[in-house]
Amino acid sequence: MEARMKNPAMVLPDAMKGIQNLFKAMNSTTVSQTTMELVHLRASQINGCSACVYGGLASARKSGETDERLGMVAVWRESPLFTDEERAALALAEHATRLADRSSDAVSDELWDELTSHFDEEQISALILMVATTNLFNRINAVTKTPAGATW
């Protein structure tokens, strides 16, 4: 499969500058890189974005994540391989990605309390921005039919 067009964020250079600034801000916090990669991977799995799943797996491995844990991200609730902190971040990724599946708050008070027991405000901000940015790229890739392994 071939992409319909280049990534719109690459076509409009000012867009990529903004996205790069988001990544810089997200990576300036103390949230572990592996947790950020797990969040990215889970949102991408939900959205069915092969390009982001492919890239997310490579990035997660590069940050030290194991194939065993990566293989269990889709079923993290049933897996003993994730910490309570990672579980809270993965739940956030799911809730913030599946907004239309909720009949009430996007993130329940219970999940928010769980998040705040593991992360401070800056860290939660980074996680929220990671989910949002991942969803942005998932949607770009879906519309442009970007294949897994594509390079810009």
PDB file of C-alpha atoms in Angstrom:
ATOM      1  CA  MET A   1       0.000   0.000   0.000  1.00  0.00           C
ATOM      2  CA  GLU A   2       1.176   3.502  -0.767  1.00  0.00           C
ATOM      3  CA  ALA A   3       0.180   6.624   1.131  1.00  0.00           C
ATOM      4  CA  ARG A   4      -2.209   8.964  -0.647  1.00  0.00           C
ATOM      5  CA  MET A   5       0.030  11.912   0.122  1.00  0.00           C
ATOM      6  CA  LYS A   6       2.826  13.052   2.404  1.00  0.00           C
ATOM      7  CA  ASN A   7       2.023  13.601   6.053  1.00  0.00           C
ATOM      8  CA  PRO A   8       0.134  16.945   6.216  1.00  0.00           C
ATOM      9  CA  ALA A   9       2.332  18.007   9.122  1.00  0.00           C
ATOM     10  CA  MET A  10       5.297  17.684   6.770  1.00  0.00           C
ATOM     11  CA  VAL A  11       3.526  19.525   3.957  1.00  0.00           C
ATOM     12  CA  LEU A  12       2.778  22.461   6.278  1.00  0.00           C
ATOM     13  CA  PRO A  13       6.126  23.069   8.035  1.00  0.00           C
ATOM     14  CA  ASP A  14       4.670  25.256  10.772  1.00  0.00           C
ATOM     15  CA  ALA A  15       2.452  22.341  11.797  1.00  0.00           C
ATOM     16  CA  MET A  16       5.453  20.107  12.406  1.00  0.00           C
ATOM     17  CA  LYS A  17       7.127  22.805  14.491  1.00  0.00           C
ATOM     18  CA  GLY A  18       4.108  22.822  16.783  1.00  0.00           C
ATOM     19  CA  ILE A  19       4.077  19.026  17.051  1.00  0.00           C
ATOM     20  CA  GLN A  20       7.804  18.958  17.791  1.00  0.00           C
ATOM     21  CA  ASN A  21       7.218  21.476  20.578  1.00  0.00           C
ATOM     22  CA  LEU A  22       4.534  19.206  22.036  1.00  0.00           C
ATOM     23  CA  PHE A  23       6.958  16.273  22.051  1.00  0.00           C
ATOM     24  CA  LYS A  24       9.652  18.436  23.632  1.00  0.00           C
ATOM     25  CA  ALA A  25       7.235  19.465  26.399  1.00  0.00           C
ATOM     26  CA  MET A  26       6.020  15.893  26.965  1.00  0.00           C
ATOM     27  CA  ASN A  27       9.563  14.572  27.197  1.00  0.00           C
ATOM     28  CA  SER A  28      10.582  17.279  29.671  1.00  0.00           C
ATOM     29  CA  THR A  29       8.662  15.564  32.473  1.00  0.00           C
ATOM     30  CA  THR A  30       9.680  12.628  34.627  1.00  0.00           C
ATOM     31  CA  VAL A  31       7.192  10.173  33.125  1.00  0.00           C
ATOM     32  CA  SER A  32       9.263   7.198  32.019  1.00  0.00           C
ATOM     33  CA  GLN A  33       9.806   6.867  28.292  1.00  0.00           C
ATOM     34  CA  THR A  34       8.499   3.302  28.403  1.00  0.00           C
ATOM     35  CA  THR A  35       5.224   4.459  29.976  1.00  0.00           C
ATOM     36  CA  MET A  36       4.853   7.110  27.279  1.00  0.00           C
ATOM     37  CA  GLU A  37       5.527   4.481  24.609  1.00  0.00           C
ATOM     38  CA  LEU A  38       2.941   2.117  26.117  1.00  0.00           C
ATOM     39  CA  VAL A  39       0.350   4.921  26.066  1.00  0.00           C
ATOM     40  CA  HIS A  40       1.169   5.685  22.424  1.00  0.00           C
ATOM     41  CA  LEU A  41       0.974   2.024  21.462  1.00  0.00           C
ATOM     42  CA  ARG A  42      -2.361   1.418  23.196  1.00  0.00           C
ATOM     43  CA  ALA A  43      -4.068   4.432  21.615  1.00  0.00           C
ATOM     44  CA  SER A  44      -2.698   3.414  18.215  1.00  0.00           C
ATOM     45  CA  GLN A  45      -3.970  -0.145  18.655  1.00  0.00           C
ATOM     46  CA  ILE A  46      -7.452   1.134  19.499  1.00  0.00           C
ATOM     47  CA  ASN A  47      -7.468   3.363  16.423  1.00  0.00           C
ATOM     48  CA  GLY A  48      -6.112   0.629  14.162  1.00  0.00           C
ATOM     49  CA  CYS A  49      -3.223   2.764  12.949  1.00  0.00           C
ATOM     50  CA  SER A  50      -0.707   0.314  11.507  1.00  0.00           C
ATOM     51  CA  ALA A  51       1.904   3.021  10.888  1.00  0.00           C
ATOM     52  CA  CYS A  52       1.775   4.187  14.516  1.00  0.00           C
ATOM     53  CA  VAL A  53       1.688   0.659  15.938  1.00  0.00           C
ATOM     54  CA  TYR A  54       4.701  -0.238  13.793  1.00  0.00           C
ATOM     55  CA  GLY A  55       6.590   2.897  14.798  1.00  0.00           C
ATOM     56  CA  GLY A  56       5.460   2.619  18.403  1.00  0.00           C
ATOM     57  CA  LEU A  57       6.807  -0.909  18.701  1.00  0.00           C
ATOM     58  CA  ALA A  58      10.185   0.184  17.342  1.00  0.00           C
ATOM     59  CA  SER A  59      10.326   3.202  19.674  1.00  0.00           C
ATOM     60  CA  ALA A  60       9.280   1.146  22.689  1.00  0.00           C
ATOM     61  CA  ARG A  61      11.931  -1.478  21.987  1.00  0.00           C
ATOM     62  CA  LYS A  62      14.508   1.289  21.590  1.00  0.00           C
ATOM     63  CA  SER A  63      13.541   2.664  25.009  1.00  0.00           C
ATOM     64  CA  GLY A  64      14.100  -0.781  26.552  1.00  0.00           C
ATOM     65  CA  GLU A  65      10.639  -2.329  26.421  1.00  0.00           C
ATOM     66  CA  THR A  66      10.500  -6.123  26.061  1.00  0.00           C
ATOM     67  CA  ASP A  67       8.657  -8.035  23.354  1.00  0.00           C
ATOM     68  CA  GLU A  68       6.822  -9.948  26.086  1.00  0.00           C
ATOM     69  CA  ARG A  69       5.293  -6.781  27.549  1.00  0.00           C
ATOM     70  CA  LEU A  70       4.666  -5.220  24.142  1.00  0.00           C
ATOM     71  CA  GLY A  71       2.733  -8.310  23.117  1.00  0.00           C
ATOM     72  CA  MET A  72       0.502  -7.904  26.159  1.00  0.00           C
ATOM     73  CA  VAL A  73      -0.399  -4.210  25.790  1.00  0.00           C
ATOM     74  CA  ALA A  74      -3.684  -5.021  24.030  1.00  0.00           C
ATOM     75  CA  VAL A  75      -4.705  -7.171  27.016  1.00  0.00           C
ATOM     76  CA  TRP A  76      -2.988  -5.205  29.773  1.00  0.00           C
ATOM     77  CA  ARG A  77      -5.886  -5.674  32.202  1.00  0.00           C
ATOM     78  CA  GLU A  78      -5.399  -9.445  32.197  1.00  0.00           C
ATOM     79  CA  SER A  79      -1.599  -9.299  32.279  1.00  0.00           C
ATOM     80  CA  PRO A  80       0.498  -9.286  35.459  1.00  0.00           C
ATOM     81  CA  LEU A  81       3.350  -7.590  33.578  1.00  0.00           C
ATOM     82  CA  PHE A  82       2.332  -3.962  34.175  1.00  0.00           C
ATOM     83  CA  THR A  83       2.716  -1.807  37.265  1.00  0.00           C
ATOM     84  CA  ASP A  84      -0.198   0.041  38.850  1.00  0.00           C
ATOM     85  CA  GLU A  85       1.272   3.277  37.462  1.00  0.00           C
ATOM     86  CA  GLU A  86       1.385   1.848  33.934  1.00  0.00           C
ATOM     87  CA  ARG A  87      -2.156   0.503  34.306  1.00  0.00           C
ATOM     88  CA  ALA A  88      -3.425   3.969  35.206  1.00  0.00           C
ATOM     89  CA  ALA A  89      -1.658   5.442  32.165  1.00  0.00           C
ATOM     90  CA  LEU A  90      -3.026   2.713  29.870  1.00  0.00           C
ATOM     91  CA  ALA A  91      -6.542   3.265  31.215  1.00  0.00           C
ATOM     92  CA  LEU A  92      -6.161   6.984  30.500  1.00  0.00           C
ATOM     93  CA  ALA A  93      -5.060   6.170  26.945  1.00  0.00           C
ATOM     94  CA  GLU A  94      -8.164   4.060  26.422  1.00  0.00           C
ATOM     95  CA  HIS A  95     -10.625   6.486  27.983  1.00  0.00           C
ATOM     96  CA  ALA A  96      -9.218   9.560  26.233  1.00  0.00           C
ATOM     97  CA  THR A  97      -9.142   7.741  22.885  1.00  0.00           C
ATOM     98  CA  ARG A  98     -12.636   6.262  23.108  1.00  0.00           C
ATOM     99  CA  LEU A  99     -14.483   9.477  23.915  1.00  0.00           C
ATOM    100  CA  ALA A 100     -17.627   8.500  21.991  1.00  0.00           C
ATOM    101  CA  ASP A 101     -17.914   5.254  23.989  1.00  0.00           C
ATOM    102  CA  ARG A 102     -18.629   7.148  27.200  1.00  0.00           C
ATOM    103  CA  SER A 103     -22.051   8.259  28.324  1.00  0.00           C
ATOM    104  CA  SER A 104     -20.643  10.449  31.081  1.00  0.00           C
ATOM    105  CA  ASP A 105     -17.216  11.886  31.878  1.00  0.00           C
ATOM    106  CA  ALA A 106     -14.434  10.957  29.474  1.00  0.00           C
ATOM    107  CA  VAL A 107     -12.328  10.104  32.500  1.00  0.00           C
ATOM    108  CA  SER A 108     -14.156   8.977  35.613  1.00  0.00           C
ATOM    109  CA  ASP A 109     -13.359  10.389  39.031  1.00  0.00           C
ATOM    110  CA  GLU A 110     -12.158   6.924  40.011  1.00  0.00           C
ATOM    111  CA  LEU A 111      -9.627   6.830  37.163  1.00  0.00           C
ATOM    112  CA  TRP A 112      -8.596  10.424  37.890  1.00  0.00           C
ATOM    113  CA  ASP A 113      -7.963   9.529  41.534  1.00  0.00           C
ATOM    114  CA  GLU A 114      -5.880   6.559  40.400  1.00  0.00           C
ATOM    115  CA  LEU A 115      -3.866   8.786  38.064  1.00  0.00           C
ATOM    116  CA  THR A 116      -3.224  11.392  40.762  1.00  0.00           C
ATOM    117  CA  SER A 117      -2.037   8.687  43.147  1.00  0.00           C
ATOM    118  CA  HIS A 118       0.799   7.870  40.712  1.00  0.00           C
ATOM    119  CA  PHE A 119       1.474  11.063  38.766  1.00  0.00           C
ATOM    120  CA  ASP A 120       1.732  14.771  39.497  1.00  0.00           C
ATOM    121  CA  GLU A 121       0.063  17.478  37.401  1.00  0.00           C
ATOM    122  CA  GLU A 122       2.996  17.856  34.982  1.00  0.00           C
ATOM    123  CA  GLN A 123       3.179  14.108  34.446  1.00  0.00           C
ATOM    124  CA  ILE A 124      -0.572  13.819  33.862  1.00  0.00           C
ATOM    125  CA  SER A 125      -0.306  16.712  31.420  1.00  0.00           C
ATOM    126  CA  ALA A 126       2.389  14.846  29.504  1.00  0.00           C
ATOM    127  CA  LEU A 127       0.268  11.694  29.407  1.00  0.00           C
ATOM    128  CA  ILE A 128      -2.812  13.587  28.192  1.00  0.00           C
ATOM    129  CA  LEU A 129      -0.755  15.316  25.504  1.00  0.00           C
ATOM    130  CA  MET A 130       0.746  11.971  24.444  1.00  0.00           C
ATOM    131  CA  VAL A 131      -2.728  10.490  23.993  1.00  0.00           C
ATOM    132  CA  ALA A 132      -3.933  13.559  22.094  1.00  0.00           C
ATOM    133  CA  THR A 133      -0.865  13.719  19.860  1.00  0.00           C
ATOM    134  CA  THR A 134      -1.059   9.996  19.171  1.00  0.00           C
ATOM    135  CA  ASN A 135      -4.706  10.367  18.208  1.00  0.00           C
ATOM    136  CA  LEU A 136      -3.723  13.238  15.901  1.00  0.00           C
ATOM    137  CA  PHE A 137      -1.174  11.061  14.091  1.00  0.00           C
ATOM    138  CA  ASN A 138      -3.542   8.071  14.035  1.00  0.00           C
ATOM    139  CA  ARG A 139      -6.115  10.179  12.239  1.00  0.00           C
ATOM    140  CA  ILE A 140      -3.593  11.670   9.806  1.00  0.00           C
ATOM    141  CA  ASN A 141      -2.308   8.209   8.947  1.00  0.00           C
ATOM    142  CA  ALA A 142      -5.797   6.756   8.530  1.00  0.00           C
ATOM    143  CA  VAL A 143      -6.912   9.521   6.169  1.00  0.00           C
ATOM    144  CA  THR A 144      -3.726   9.440   4.095  1.00  0.00           C
ATOM    145  CA  LYS A 145      -3.495   5.611   4.208  1.00  0.00           C
ATOM    146  CA  THR A 146       0.048   5.714   5.505  1.00  0.00           C
ATOM    147  CA  PRO A 147       1.429   2.165   5.535  1.00  0.00           C
ATOM    148  CA  ALA A 148       3.351   0.591   8.374  1.00  0.00           C
ATOM    149  CA  GLY A 149       7.043   1.322   8.068  1.00  0.00           C
ATOM    150  CA  ALA A 150       6.571   4.494   6.029  1.00  0.00           C
ATOM    151  CA  THR A 151       9.305   7.071   6.352  1.00  0.00           C
ATOM    152  CA  TRP A 152       8.887  10.764   5.838  1.00  0.00           C
TER     153      TRP A 152
END
